[in-house]
Short mmCIF file of C-alpha atoms in Angstrom, two decimals:
data_model
loop_
_atom_site.label_atom_id
_atom_site.label_comp_id
_atom_site.label_asym_id
_atom_site.label_seq_id
_atom_site.Cartn_x
_atom_site.Cartn_y
_atom_site.Cartn_z
CA HIS P 37 72.04 -19.32 -22.60
CA ALA P 38 69.89 -17.85 -20.08
CA PRO P 39 66.30 -16.64 -21.17
CA THR P 40 66.36 -13.02 -21.95
CA ARG P 41 64.34 -11.36 -19.67
CA PRO P 42 61.94 -8.53 -21.02
CA PRO P 43 62.73 -4.88 -19.95
CA PRO P 44 60.66 -3.12 -17.20
CA LEU P 45 57.93 -1.05 -17.72
CA THR P 46 58.64 2.79 -17.03
CA PRO P 47 55.52 4.97 -15.86
CA SER P 48 55.26 8.23 -16.99
CA GLY P 49 57.26 10.66 -14.86
CA VAL P 50 59.56 7.80 -13.46
CA THR P 51 63.24 8.11 -14.85
CA SER P 52 64.41 4.33 -14.09
CA THR P 53 62.14 1.24 -12.63
CA MET P 54 65.09 -0.76 -12.18
CA PRO P 55 65.38 -0.34 -8.37
CA LEU P 56 61.60 -1.15 -8.13
CA ALA P 57 62.02 -4.04 -10.55
CA THR P 58 64.85 -5.69 -8.33
CA ALA P 59 62.78 -4.97 -5.38
CA VAL P 60 59.58 -6.58 -6.58
CA LEU P 61 61.63 -9.73 -8.04
CA SER P 62 63.72 -10.00 -4.62
CA THR P 63 60.17 -10.05 -2.72
CA PHE P 64 57.81 -12.10 -4.43
CA GLY P 65 60.29 -14.36 -6.82
CA SER P 66 60.62 -14.83 -10.40
CA PRO P 67 58.30 -14.12 -13.13
CA ALA P 68 57.00 -17.96 -13.12
CA ALA P 69 55.62 -17.27 -9.70
CA VAL P 70 53.38 -14.39 -10.88
CA ARG P 71 50.28 -15.51 -12.58
CA PRO P 72 47.98 -12.93 -13.42
CA ALA P 73 43.84 -13.76 -12.21
CA PRO P 74 41.16 -12.89 -14.01
CA ARG P 75 40.06 -9.31 -14.16
CA VAL P 76 37.69 -8.39 -11.24
CA ARG P 77 35.11 -5.64 -11.78
CA ALA P 78 34.56 -3.63 -8.49
CA SER P 79 30.88 -1.80 -7.73
CA ARG P 80 30.69 1.86 -9.48
CA GLY P 81 32.68 1.00 -12.38
CA LEU P 82 36.50 0.44 -11.20
CA HIS P 83 38.41 -2.18 -12.56
CA CYS P 84 41.14 -3.91 -11.01
CA ASN P 85 43.62 -6.64 -11.67
CA ARG P 86 44.19 -9.28 -8.95
CA ALA P 87 47.41 -11.42 -8.76
CA SER P 88 49.04 -13.51 -6.69
CA SER P 89 51.46 -10.89 -5.55
CA GLY P 90 50.86 -9.45 -2.21
CA LEU P 91 51.19 -5.81 -3.73
CA ALA P 92 48.58 -6.69 -6.24
CA ARG P 93 46.13 -8.07 -4.04
CA THR P 94 46.49 -5.00 -1.67
CA THR P 95 45.57 -2.58 -4.86
CA ALA P 96 42.62 -5.19 -5.66
CA ARG P 97 41.19 -4.83 -1.95
CA MET P 98 41.74 -1.05 -2.20
CA CYS P 99 39.35 -1.01 -5.10
CA ILE P 100 36.82 -2.60 -3.41
CA HIS P 101 37.26 -0.43 -0.17
CA LEU P 102 37.17 2.67 -2.04
CA SER P 103 34.19 2.05 -3.93
CA SER P 104 32.13 0.55 -1.16
CA ALA P 105 32.76 3.29 1.13
CA ARG P 106 31.10 5.78 -1.31
CA THR P 107 34.03 7.11 -3.43
CA PRO P 108 33.87 10.32 -5.00
CA LYS P 109 32.89 10.75 -8.95
CA ALA P 110 36.26 11.17 -9.61
CA VAL P 111 37.83 8.35 -8.57
CA THR P 112 34.69 6.10 -9.87
CA GLN P 113 35.10 7.48 -13.51
CA ARG P 114 36.16 4.82 -15.56
CA ALA P 115 40.01 5.52 -17.09
CA SER P 116 42.17 3.02 -19.00
CA PHE P 117 44.76 2.25 -16.37
CA PRO P 118 47.80 -0.14 -17.26
CA ARG P 119 46.50 -3.68 -16.13
CA ALA P 120 48.86 -6.83 -15.92
CA THR P 121 48.18 -9.27 -18.56
CA ALA P 122 48.93 -13.17 -19.09
CA GLY P 123 52.62 -13.46 -19.93
CA SER P 124 53.80 -9.82 -18.90
CA HIS P 125 56.46 -8.99 -16.69
CA PRO P 126 56.31 -8.92 -13.26
CA THR P 127 56.33 -5.20 -12.72
CA ALA P 128 53.11 -5.12 -15.02
CA ALA P 129 51.12 -5.54 -12.08
CA VAL P 130 53.00 -3.02 -9.83
CA THR P 131 52.64 -0.35 -12.70
CA ALA P 132 48.95 -0.79 -12.96
CA GLY P 133 48.69 -0.28 -9.29
CA SER P 134 50.90 2.66 -8.98
CA HIS P 135 49.15 4.48 -11.89
CA TRP P 136 45.38 3.27 -10.42
CA PHE P 137 46.65 4.36 -6.78
CA THR P 138 48.03 7.78 -7.98
CA ALA P 139 44.83 8.48 -9.58
CA ALA P 140 42.66 7.44 -6.83
CA SER P 141 44.95 9.15 -4.02
CA SER P 142 44.85 12.78 -5.89
CA ALA P 143 40.98 12.39 -6.10
CA LEU P 144 40.73 12.02 -2.69
CA SER P 145 42.73 14.57 -1.22
CA SER P 146 41.38 16.98 -3.84
CA GLN P 147 37.65 16.28 -2.96
CA PRO P 148 35.65 16.04 0.69
CA VAL P 149 34.52 12.65 1.09
CA ARG P 150 31.52 11.97 3.57
CA GLY P 151 31.99 9.04 5.50
CA GLY P 152 35.11 6.60 5.63
CA ALA P 153 36.28 6.35 2.44
CA VAL P 154 40.02 8.12 2.88
CA ALA P 155 39.66 5.86 6.35
CA ALA P 156 39.56 2.83 4.59
CA GLY P 157 42.36 4.10 2.30
CA GLU P 158 44.69 5.11 4.97
CA GLY P 159 44.30 1.30 6.46
CA LEU P 160 45.23 -0.48 3.33
CA ALA P 161 49.16 -0.53 4.22
CA ALA P 162 48.88 -3.10 6.73
CA ALA P 163 46.41 -5.21 5.15
CA ASP P 164 48.24 -8.14 4.61
CA GLU P 165 48.58 -8.17 8.70
CA VAL P 166 45.51 -7.81 9.40
CA PRO P 167 43.25 -11.07 9.99
CA ASP P 168 40.42 -11.55 7.39
CA ASP P 169 37.69 -11.11 9.93
CA THR P 170 39.04 -8.14 11.63
CA LYS P 171 38.83 -6.67 7.75
CA ALA P 172 35.58 -7.76 7.52
CA LYS P 173 34.30 -6.00 10.70
CA SER P 174 36.22 -2.94 9.25
CA VAL P 175 34.61 -2.51 6.40
CA ALA P 176 31.31 -2.64 7.83
CA ALA P 177 32.22 -0.36 10.17
CA THR P 178 33.30 1.82 7.29
CA TYR P 179 30.27 1.51 5.65
CA ASP P 180 28.09 2.40 8.93
CA ASP P 181 29.97 5.50 9.29
CA ALA P 182 29.43 6.29 5.69
CA ASN P 183 25.99 6.11 5.94
CA VAL P 184 25.41 7.44 9.43
CA VAL P 185 23.06 10.13 7.56
CA ASN P 186 20.79 7.64 6.56
CA LYS P 187 20.12 6.83 10.27
CA ALA P 188 19.00 10.22 10.91
CA GLY P 189 16.24 9.96 8.73
CA ASP P 190 18.28 10.69 5.06
CA GLY P 191 17.44 7.09 3.94
CA PRO P 192 15.10 6.37 0.72
CA VAL P 193 11.64 8.01 0.61
CA ASP P 194 8.71 5.78 2.74
CA PHE P 195 6.54 5.49 -0.30
CA GLU P 196 4.49 2.56 2.18
CA SER P 197 4.02 5.24 4.78
CA ILE P 198 2.48 7.90 1.45
CA ARG P 199 0.32 5.03 0.55
CA LYS P 200 -0.94 4.40 4.01
CA TYR P 201 -1.65 8.05 4.59
CA THR P 202 -3.24 8.09 1.54
CA VAL P 203 -5.77 5.07 2.15
CA ALA P 204 -6.29 5.85 5.23
CA THR P 205 -7.75 9.43 4.35
CA PHE P 206 -9.95 8.15 1.43
CA ALA P 207 -11.45 5.16 3.48
CA GLN P 208 -12.27 7.71 6.40
CA VAL P 209 -13.87 9.91 4.04
CA LEU P 210 -15.83 7.37 2.32
CA VAL P 211 -16.88 6.13 5.75
CA MET P 212 -18.09 9.52 6.85
CA THR P 213 -19.80 10.28 3.84
CA TRP P 214 -21.94 7.18 3.68
CA LEU P 215 -23.20 7.89 7.17
CA THR P 216 -24.11 11.47 6.33
CA LEU P 217 -25.61 10.13 3.38
CA ALA P 218 -27.72 7.50 5.11
CA LEU P 219 -28.69 10.36 7.82
CA ASP P 220 -30.44 12.36 4.85
CA ARG P 221 -31.94 9.32 3.54
CA ALA P 222 -33.38 9.12 6.59
CA PHE P 223 -34.94 12.39 6.83
CA ILE P 224 -36.35 12.16 3.26
CA GLY P 225 -40.20 11.70 3.55
CA SER P 226 -39.99 11.24 7.49
CA LYS P 227 -42.24 13.17 9.77
CA VAL P 228 -39.60 14.29 11.87
CA PRO P 229 -40.01 18.08 12.33
CA LEU P 230 -37.50 20.32 10.99
CA VAL P 231 -36.54 21.54 14.23
CA TYR P 232 -35.39 17.98 15.27
CA GLN P 233 -33.57 17.17 12.10
CA LYS P 234 -31.52 20.30 12.81
CA THR P 235 -30.79 19.43 16.30
CA ILE P 236 -29.50 15.58 14.92
CA VAL P 237 -27.23 17.06 11.92
CA GLY P 238 -25.93 19.79 14.61
CA VAL P 239 -25.08 16.33 17.05
CA TRP P 240 -23.31 14.65 14.37
CA PHE P 241 -21.30 17.34 12.98
CA LEU P 242 -20.27 18.13 16.77
CA PHE P 243 -19.37 14.61 17.12
CA ASN P 244 -17.46 14.54 13.68
CA ALA P 245 -15.63 17.98 15.13
CA LEU P 246 -14.80 16.38 18.22
CA ARG P 247 -14.17 12.72 17.64
CA SER P 248 -13.86 12.20 13.79
CA ARG P 249 -10.88 10.10 14.35
CA VAL P 250 -12.95 7.17 15.43
CA PHE P 251 -13.64 6.63 11.53
CA SER P 252 -9.55 6.70 10.97
CA PRO P 253 -7.88 3.45 10.16
CA LEU P 254 -4.92 5.31 12.07
CA GLU P 255 -4.37 5.79 15.51
CA ALA P 256 -5.38 9.83 15.25
CA LYS P 257 -5.01 10.56 18.64
CA ARG P 258 -4.55 14.16 19.89
CA PRO P 259 -1.82 15.27 22.78
CA LYS P 260 -3.10 15.17 26.14
CA MET P 261 -1.96 18.18 28.70
CA ALA P 262 -0.41 15.52 31.01
CA ASP P 263 1.85 14.56 28.30
CA GLU P 264 2.65 18.24 27.47
CA ALA P 265 5.87 18.11 30.10
CA ASN P 266 7.32 15.20 28.27
CA ALA P 267 6.60 16.59 24.64
CA ILE P 268 8.35 19.93 25.54
CA VAL P 269 11.37 18.08 26.73
CA GLU P 270 11.17 16.13 23.40
CA ARG P 271 10.25 19.31 21.34
CA LYS P 272 11.62 22.66 21.87
CA ARG P 273 8.33 25.34 21.10
CA PRO P 274 8.68 28.92 20.12
CA SER P 275 8.26 31.56 22.98
CA TRP P 276 4.80 32.91 21.31
CA MET P 277 3.53 29.23 21.62
CA PRO P 278 -0.07 29.74 23.54
CA PRO P 279 -0.27 27.73 27.03
CA PRO P 280 -1.20 24.42 26.81
CA LEU P 281 -4.31 25.20 28.70
CA ALA P 282 -5.74 27.59 25.30
CA PHE P 283 -5.76 24.41 23.09
CA PRO P 284 -8.64 22.78 24.44
CA ILE P 285 -10.43 25.36 25.04
CA ILE P 286 -9.97 26.70 21.40
CA TRP P 287 -10.78 23.55 19.78
CA SER P 288 -13.97 22.96 21.61
CA THR P 289 -15.05 26.47 20.53
CA ILE P 290 -14.23 25.71 16.75
CA ALA P 291 -15.79 22.57 16.98
CA LEU P 292 -19.09 24.45 17.97
CA LEU P 293 -18.70 26.94 14.93
CA ARG P 294 -18.35 23.95 12.66
CA ALA P 295 -21.59 22.27 13.79
CA ALA P 296 -23.43 25.49 13.91
CA SER P 297 -22.39 26.42 10.46
CA ALA P 298 -23.23 22.85 9.19
CA VAL P 299 -26.70 23.36 10.33
CA LEU P 300 -27.03 26.55 8.51
CA ILE P 301 -25.68 24.77 5.36
CA PHE P 302 -27.99 21.81 5.86
CA THR P 303 -31.32 24.19 6.10
CA THR P 304 -30.16 26.62 3.16
CA ALA P 305 -29.51 23.55 1.07
CA GLY P 306 -32.42 21.31 2.04
CA THR P 307 -30.22 18.34 2.35
CA LEU P 308 -26.93 16.93 3.57
CA ASN P 309 -25.66 15.64 0.37
CA SER P 310 -23.84 18.85 -0.29
CA PRO P 311 -20.38 19.85 -1.71
CA ALA P 312 -19.93 22.17 1.17
CA LEU P 313 -20.38 19.20 3.62
CA LEU P 314 -18.47 16.87 1.95
CA ALA P 315 -15.44 19.60 1.95
CA LEU P 316 -15.83 19.34 5.69
CA ILE P 317 -15.72 15.88 6.11
CA VAL P 318 -12.76 15.56 3.84
CA HIS P 319 -10.93 18.48 5.90
CA LEU P 320 -11.56 16.59 9.02
CA ALA P 321 -10.52 13.26 7.59
CA VAL P 322 -7.07 15.05 6.66
CA GLY P 323 -6.79 16.50 10.17
CA ASP P 324 -7.07 13.05 11.92
CA THR P 325 -4.51 11.97 9.01
CA TRP P 326 -2.17 14.71 10.22
CA ASN P 327 -2.65 13.93 13.74
CA PHE P 328 -1.44 10.26 13.15
CA ILE P 329 1.70 11.65 11.62
CA ASN P 330 2.80 14.42 14.36
CA ASN P 331 1.41 12.94 17.48
CA VAL P 332 1.98 9.24 16.97
CA GLU P 333 4.79 8.86 14.58
CA LYS P 334 6.28 12.01 15.30
CA ARG P 335 7.63 13.19 12.02
CA LEU P 336 8.28 16.65 12.23
CA GLY P 337 9.13 17.35 8.41
CA THR P 338 6.19 15.37 7.30
CA ALA P 339 4.19 17.03 9.63
CA VAL P 340 4.92 20.29 7.76
CA LEU P 341 3.54 19.20 4.60
CA GLY P 342 0.39 17.75 6.55
CA VAL P 343 -0.32 20.76 7.98
CA GLY P 344 -0.15 22.42 4.94
CA ALA P 345 -2.66 20.29 3.51
CA VAL P 346 -5.03 20.58 6.47
CA THR P 347 -4.63 24.36 5.68
CA LEU P 348 -5.57 24.20 2.26
CA SER P 349 -8.54 22.21 3.10
CA VAL P 350 -9.96 24.35 5.66
CA TYR P 351 -9.57 27.07 3.24
CA ASN P 352 -11.71 25.25 0.99
CA VAL P 353 -14.33 24.79 3.19
CA VAL P 354 -14.68 28.40 4.14
CA PHE P 355 -15.22 29.00 0.35
CA GLN P 356 -17.52 26.25 0.02
CA PHE P 357 -19.84 27.34 2.89
CA TYR P 358 -19.60 31.23 1.76
CA ARG P 359 -20.81 30.09 -1.56
CA VAL P 360 -24.15 28.56 0.05
CA LEU P 361 -24.68 31.18 2.61
CA PRO P 362 -21.92 33.77 3.50
CA THR P 363 -23.14 33.81 7.07
CA ALA P 364 -22.02 30.23 7.54
CA GLY P 365 -18.89 31.25 5.72
CA PHE P 366 -18.22 33.91 8.15
CA LEU P 367 -19.20 31.76 10.84
CA ILE P 368 -16.57 28.74 10.34
CA ALA P 369 -13.96 31.28 9.34
CA PRO P 370 -12.36 31.32 12.86
CA SER P 371 -11.37 27.78 12.14
CA ALA P 372 -9.23 28.69 9.02
CA VAL P 373 -7.67 31.39 11.28
CA TRP P 374 -6.81 29.09 14.13
CA ILE P 375 -5.26 26.61 11.83
CA SER P 376 -3.34 29.03 9.82
CA VAL P 377 -1.72 30.04 13.31
CA ALA P 378 -1.40 26.34 14.20
CA ALA P 379 0.55 25.45 10.80
CA PHE P 380 2.88 28.24 11.44
CA LEU P 381 3.40 26.72 14.91
CA VAL P 382 4.17 23.43 13.49
CA TYR P 383 6.68 24.85 11.27
CA SER P 384 8.44 26.58 13.66
CA ILE P 385 9.03 23.66 15.85
CA TRP P 386 10.59 21.94 12.86
CA LYS P 387 12.81 24.80 12.39
CA ILE P 388 14.17 24.88 15.90
CA ASN P 389 14.46 20.93 16.27
CA PRO P 390 17.16 19.82 13.88
CA GLY P 391 18.38 16.37 14.12
CA ALA P 392 21.56 15.29 16.13
CA ASP P 393 23.64 16.02 13.16
CA GLY P 394 22.43 19.87 12.85
CA GLU P 395 20.21 18.78 9.82
CA LEU P 396 16.37 19.36 9.73
CA GLU P 397 14.31 16.43 9.44
CA LEU P 398 13.26 16.04 5.79
CA LEU P 399 9.62 16.51 4.34
CA LEU P 400 9.04 13.49 2.81
CA PRO P 401 8.49 10.53 5.08
CA ARG P 402 12.29 8.20 5.22
CA GLN P 403 12.40 4.52 5.97
#
């Protein structure tokens, strides 16, 4: 007698599987020709059973394609789908694949997928007819499409850059503070008249107001008027922005006000070892770090955060100066007013300069 063949499995919602079983047997051979392989766990929690049949291999590849192309959560949730086991009927692998494909298709059709997850599923029908090297290139292209937003600056947070900004700022503050205190020690016990001491202090802080970036480990250069034409092409500017010629005039005036107010603080406190002057040094160092972010790295989003730090530091300077001598506080207050205007300008430039994908650059630096 011929061996009795187990009855075919009947998926829910299907009245009969005899035509399907007949087609499978005629295509892939007898039950002995189908040897289920060990269970393969795809990424993101998908489970696939790889059998030697062509349809089961296609189902397994579908799992890997969809899971590597950022499949939605509805697809990646773990579920108990029928799987072919050793000694089961050949249609068990077909039934398991049909159940998985039905759930995955319904999830993909009901949710928008960023990138190429749907495209990966659409190309699986002819997977067996495409050479393996072509399939690998297709998967790589699908992965690139799915991660195109990363190329636009939506990658992981660049903690290395954040560390670099922080270390550079503190290093500059330490160097400038050490030199200022060294100058203060030189004045103690010296016979240099006070008028000359005030002149030296004024020159020292005027130099810092104009060239403090020489103490920064970063390339904290400021934009030049000759480069302004190219800068306008790279970044759109708001209509209310002052003309380029106004910037060097304004900054030169602010530098003179910083130096004069620092001399008043030195005269009133009788020393350079003053919290008010330390606040001014911190403000200058933060401003130089912002110049590196905005003018060298050209990170619009991070520049918005940076100019916020610059604004807070200059208001602290005004507060500290006013506590020592109100006149010094009023004298340096225009610096806070101008930097407030500059901060709004930086914010406006960021808002009107989205990326190629129409999205604004993120505030934290990205890799």
